[in-house]
Short mmCIF file of C-alpha atoms in Angstrom, two decimals:
data_model
loop_
_atom_site.label_atom_id
_atom_site.label_comp_id
_atom_site.label_asym_id
_atom_site.label_seq_id
_atom_site.Cartn_x
_atom_site.Cartn_y
_atom_site.Cartn_z
CA ALA R 1 -0.09 0.25 0.00
CA GLN R 2 1.12 3.74 -0.97
CA LYS R 3 1.35 6.33 1.41
CA VAL R 4 2.23 10.29 1.59
CA THR R 5 2.40 11.73 4.83
CA GLN R 6 2.57 16.02 4.69
CA ALA R 7 3.51 16.13 9.00
CA GLN R 8 2.90 19.72 7.70
CA THR R 9 -0.74 21.23 8.77
CA GLU R 10 -0.02 25.32 7.74
CA ILE R 11 2.64 27.05 7.55
CA SER R 12 2.64 30.80 8.04
CA VAL R 13 5.61 32.77 6.04
CA VAL R 14 5.79 36.32 5.93
CA GLU R 15 7.18 37.88 1.80
CA LYS R 16 10.16 37.58 1.09
CA GLU R 17 11.02 34.16 3.39
CA ASP R 18 11.03 30.67 2.19
CA VAL R 19 9.90 27.87 3.14
CA THR R 20 9.79 24.32 2.66
CA LEU R 21 7.06 21.53 2.41
CA ASP R 22 7.75 18.46 3.75
CA CYS R 23 6.50 14.86 1.92
CA VAL R 24 6.83 11.17 3.24
CA TYR R 25 6.46 8.14 1.40
CA GLU R 26 6.14 4.71 1.82
CA THR R 27 5.63 2.68 -1.29
CA ARG R 28 6.33 -1.36 -1.54
CA ASP R 29 6.12 -0.34 -5.64
CA THR R 30 9.66 -0.27 -7.51
CA THR R 31 9.12 2.23 -10.55
CA TYR R 32 6.37 4.52 -9.10
CA TYR R 33 5.80 8.81 -9.05
CA LEU R 34 5.89 11.70 -7.18
CA PHE R 35 3.74 14.93 -7.43
CA TRP R 36 3.05 18.21 -6.64
CA TYR R 37 0.32 20.06 -7.19
CA LYS R 38 -0.93 23.33 -5.61
CA GLN R 39 -4.51 24.20 -4.82
CA PRO R 40 -5.26 27.80 -5.28
CA PRO R 41 -8.55 29.80 -2.94
CA SER R 42 -10.43 28.73 -6.30
CA GLY R 43 -10.58 24.34 -5.63
CA GLU R 44 -8.78 23.81 -9.02
CA LEU R 45 -5.45 21.48 -8.53
CA VAL R 46 -2.16 22.80 -10.13
CA PHE R 47 -0.28 20.93 -11.97
CA LEU R 48 3.97 21.45 -10.78
CA ILE R 49 5.81 18.56 -11.00
CA ARG R 50 6.69 14.65 -11.61
CA ARG R 51 9.74 12.72 -10.60
CA ASN R 52 10.28 9.41 -11.61
CA SER R 53 11.45 6.66 -8.90
CA PHE R 54 14.57 6.26 -10.42
CA ASP R 55 14.94 10.53 -11.67
CA GLU R 56 17.09 11.51 -8.19
CA GLN R 57 17.84 14.27 -9.67
CA ASN R 58 17.00 18.02 -8.10
CA GLU R 59 14.67 20.73 -10.05
CA ILE R 60 14.89 24.13 -9.89
CA SER R 61 12.06 26.31 -11.81
CA GLY R 62 12.70 29.90 -11.14
CA ARG R 63 11.21 30.68 -7.48
CA TYR R 64 10.63 26.25 -6.74
CA SER R 65 12.49 23.78 -6.04
CA TRP R 66 12.59 20.33 -5.21
CA ASN R 67 14.97 17.58 -3.72
CA PHE R 68 14.38 14.13 -4.00
CA GLN R 69 15.93 11.68 -0.92
CA LYS R 70 14.72 8.07 -1.95
CA SER R 71 17.10 7.09 0.80
CA THR R 72 14.53 8.60 2.91
CA SER R 73 11.60 8.33 1.25
CA SER R 74 11.23 12.26 0.79
CA PHE R 75 10.13 14.39 -1.74
CA ASN R 76 10.47 18.39 -0.19
CA PHE R 77 9.18 21.00 -2.16
CA THR R 78 11.42 24.84 -1.49
CA ILE R 79 10.02 27.85 -2.31
CA THR R 80 12.81 30.55 -2.44
CA ALA R 81 11.82 34.84 -1.66
CA SER R 82 7.79 33.82 -1.12
CA GLN R 83 5.05 35.40 -2.47
CA VAL R 84 1.45 36.47 -1.61
CA VAL R 85 0.59 34.35 -4.97
CA ASP R 86 1.76 31.53 -2.51
CA SER R 87 -0.98 31.27 -0.78
CA ALA R 88 -2.03 27.97 -1.43
CA VAL R 89 -3.27 24.47 -0.47
CA TYR R 90 0.33 22.05 -1.80
CA PHE R 91 -0.62 18.40 -2.03
CA CYS R 92 2.23 15.79 -2.13
CA ALA R 93 1.29 12.74 -4.34
CA LEU R 94 2.46 9.41 -5.87
CA SER R 95 1.44 6.99 -7.60
CA GLU R 96 2.22 4.06 -9.85
CA ALA R 97 4.68 4.07 -12.73
CA ARG R 98 3.06 0.57 -13.63
CA PRO R 99 0.69 -1.19 -12.33
CA LEU R 100 -0.11 -4.99 -12.73
CA ASN R 101 -3.49 -4.89 -12.53
CA SER R 102 -5.63 -2.04 -13.61
CA ASN R 103 -5.74 1.90 -14.25
CA SER R 104 -6.40 2.62 -10.98
CA GLY R 105 -2.74 2.51 -10.26
CA TYR R 106 -2.61 5.06 -12.35
CA ALA R 107 -4.74 7.30 -9.82
CA LEU R 108 -3.09 9.55 -7.02
CA ASN R 109 -2.78 9.14 -3.24
CA PHE R 110 -2.29 12.48 -1.57
CA GLY R 111 -1.01 13.82 1.23
CA LYS R 112 -2.39 15.43 3.91
CA GLY R 113 -2.04 18.64 2.03
CA THR R 114 0.58 21.92 3.78
CA SER R 115 -1.41 24.81 4.25
CA LEU R 116 0.50 28.38 3.36
CA LEU R 117 0.18 31.11 4.30
CA VAL R 118 2.39 33.94 2.85
CA THR R 119 1.52 37.85 4.55
CA PRO R 120 3.30 41.17 3.47
CA GLY V 1 0.27 20.93 -19.97
CA ALA V 2 -3.11 19.10 -20.49
CA VAL V 3 -6.84 20.97 -20.29
CA VAL V 4 -9.80 18.98 -18.23
CA SER V 5 -13.03 21.14 -18.22
CA GLN V 6 -15.62 20.41 -16.12
CA HIS V 7 -19.06 21.68 -15.59
CA PRO V 8 -20.70 22.27 -14.11
CA SER V 9 -18.10 24.56 -11.27
CA TRP V 10 -21.08 24.79 -8.79
CA VAL V 11 -24.69 23.16 -8.48
CA ILE V 12 -27.44 23.51 -5.72
CA CYS V 13 -30.38 20.64 -5.60
CA LYS V 14 -32.68 19.33 -3.05
CA SER V 15 -32.53 16.19 -1.65
CA GLY V 16 -33.46 13.55 -3.68
CA THR V 17 -33.01 14.55 -7.18
CA SER V 18 -29.80 13.40 -9.35
CA VAL V 19 -27.31 15.31 -10.63
CA LYS V 20 -24.38 14.97 -13.93
CA ILE V 21 -21.37 16.09 -13.19
CA GLU V 22 -19.09 16.71 -16.94
CA CYS V 23 -15.22 16.10 -17.85
CA ARG V 24 -13.31 16.89 -20.67
CA SER V 25 -10.03 16.20 -21.53
CA LEU V 26 -10.10 19.26 -24.14
CA ASP V 27 -6.66 18.40 -25.94
CA PHE V 28 -5.71 14.69 -25.88
CA GLN V 29 -7.17 11.88 -25.18
CA ALA V 30 -8.19 9.48 -22.52
CA THR V 31 -8.91 6.30 -21.77
CA THR V 32 -8.88 6.37 -18.32
CA MET V 33 -10.54 9.31 -16.57
CA PHE V 34 -10.20 9.92 -12.77
CA TRP V 35 -12.63 11.51 -9.71
CA TYR V 36 -12.22 11.76 -6.30
CA ARG V 37 -13.94 14.27 -3.89
CA GLN V 38 -12.82 16.32 -1.52
CA PHE V 39 -14.42 17.49 1.35
CA PRO V 40 -13.98 21.05 3.96
CA LYS V 41 -9.82 21.17 4.41
CA GLN V 42 -9.59 17.89 4.20
CA SER V 43 -7.27 16.03 0.77
CA LEU V 44 -8.83 14.50 -2.58
CA MET V 45 -9.79 10.54 -1.91
CA LEU V 46 -10.40 8.59 -4.75
CA MET V 47 -13.65 7.57 -6.03
CA ALA V 48 -12.56 5.13 -9.68
CA THR V 49 -11.21 5.14 -11.98
CA SER V 50 -12.80 5.20 -15.59
CA ASN V 51 -11.90 3.34 -18.29
CA GLU V 52 -13.51 4.16 -22.11
CA GLY V 53 -15.51 1.95 -22.65
CA SER V 54 -15.95 -0.76 -20.35
CA LYS V 55 -17.49 -0.45 -16.19
CA ALA V 56 -15.37 2.01 -13.63
CA THR V 57 -14.26 0.98 -11.14
CA TYR V 58 -14.96 1.97 -7.55
CA GLU V 59 -12.77 2.68 -4.29
CA GLN V 60 -13.69 0.84 -1.62
CA GLY V 61 -16.80 2.03 0.76
CA VAL V 62 -18.23 4.24 -3.08
CA GLU V 63 -21.65 2.59 -4.23
CA LYS V 64 -21.93 2.30 -7.49
CA ASP V 65 -25.20 3.04 -8.20
CA LYS V 66 -25.43 6.01 -6.56
CA PHE V 67 -22.28 7.38 -8.37
CA LEU V 68 -22.60 5.95 -11.75
CA ILE V 69 -19.54 7.07 -14.14
CA ASN V 70 -20.25 6.80 -17.55
CA HIS V 71 -17.09 6.83 -20.32
CA ALA V 72 -18.10 6.45 -23.29
CA SER V 73 -16.47 8.67 -25.38
CA LEU V 74 -12.20 9.38 -25.46
CA THR V 75 -12.53 12.52 -24.13
CA LEU V 76 -15.52 12.40 -21.62
CA SER V 77 -16.86 11.24 -18.71
CA THR V 78 -19.22 11.82 -16.53
CA LEU V 79 -20.56 11.09 -12.87
CA THR V 80 -24.58 11.22 -11.57
CA VAL V 81 -25.25 11.36 -7.60
CA THR V 82 -28.21 9.56 -7.83
CA SER V 83 -31.44 10.93 -5.23
CA ALA V 84 -28.02 13.23 -3.65
CA HIS V 85 -28.59 13.99 0.62
CA PRO V 86 -26.32 16.38 1.69
CA GLU V 87 -24.12 13.92 3.42
CA ASP V 88 -22.64 14.20 -0.23
CA SER V 89 -22.34 17.94 -0.45
CA SER V 90 -18.60 18.75 -1.55
CA PHE V 91 -16.34 19.43 -3.99
CA TYR V 92 -15.88 16.61 -6.65
CA ILE V 93 -12.72 16.81 -9.05
CA CYS V 94 -12.41 14.94 -12.34
CA SER V 95 -8.36 14.05 -13.60
CA SER V 96 -7.28 12.80 -17.11
CA ARG V 97 -4.15 10.97 -17.24
CA ALA V 98 -1.76 11.46 -20.08
CA ARG V 99 1.94 11.59 -20.23
CA ASP V 100 2.67 10.46 -17.31
CA THR V 101 1.14 12.40 -15.03
CA GLN V 102 -2.42 13.80 -14.37
CA TYR V 103 -4.46 17.07 -15.22
CA PHE V 104 -7.83 18.45 -13.20
CA GLY V 105 -10.22 19.46 -13.95
CA PRO V 106 -11.35 22.58 -12.11
CA GLY V 107 -14.07 20.91 -9.06
CA THR V 108 -17.70 20.96 -9.30
CA ARG V 109 -19.11 22.27 -5.92
CA LEU V 110 -22.78 20.33 -5.22
CA THR V 111 -24.61 21.52 -2.04
CA VAL V 112 -27.41 19.16 -0.89
CA LEU V 113 -30.11 21.33 0.70
#
């Protein structure tokens, strides 16, 4: 069974601060995908990144960066120089890469989310 | 990324009525779509996997006779909440899988009075 843990329920930072959102996962699959999604108050889920289990390279996209550590089963997300527009709920998610039984294996297992509030 | 639309964006209905929610993948064909439900301040929970041309696969605890799913084409899946009750009030979100990534619709907020 798969499990995603986002221990931080809520984080509040002041604009321009850096913030890291933690994500720890559990899976018995040898190949899997990890994701981060942003859910602003409007409710729509915005895709941020997908990482394959065999690719441990860290990634940077503008102010966003991700640290994938297979040894600790973590996939942490850092926002540098946070802005008010970054305020949202962020979800880490996990799915199988090659489901054996059915397409349901491609479904995402979400963490409980971390609510980030960036104040001016 | 891929674009997924969902209609309606919100609906208010009386208890006992049925509500249909449409999910469309606009710029790609999706043999598999997913339906999730999200209660306030909670995470998304998978309800069912919608397979084009075949029966949907429901998660444990989700009543297939209450939440009817039809995936008649490669771009459209529908979720019908039959005989809705106030406890069915929630945010329903669909997603389509494209290039190993799931893209989500904007969601439908259902309120049952």
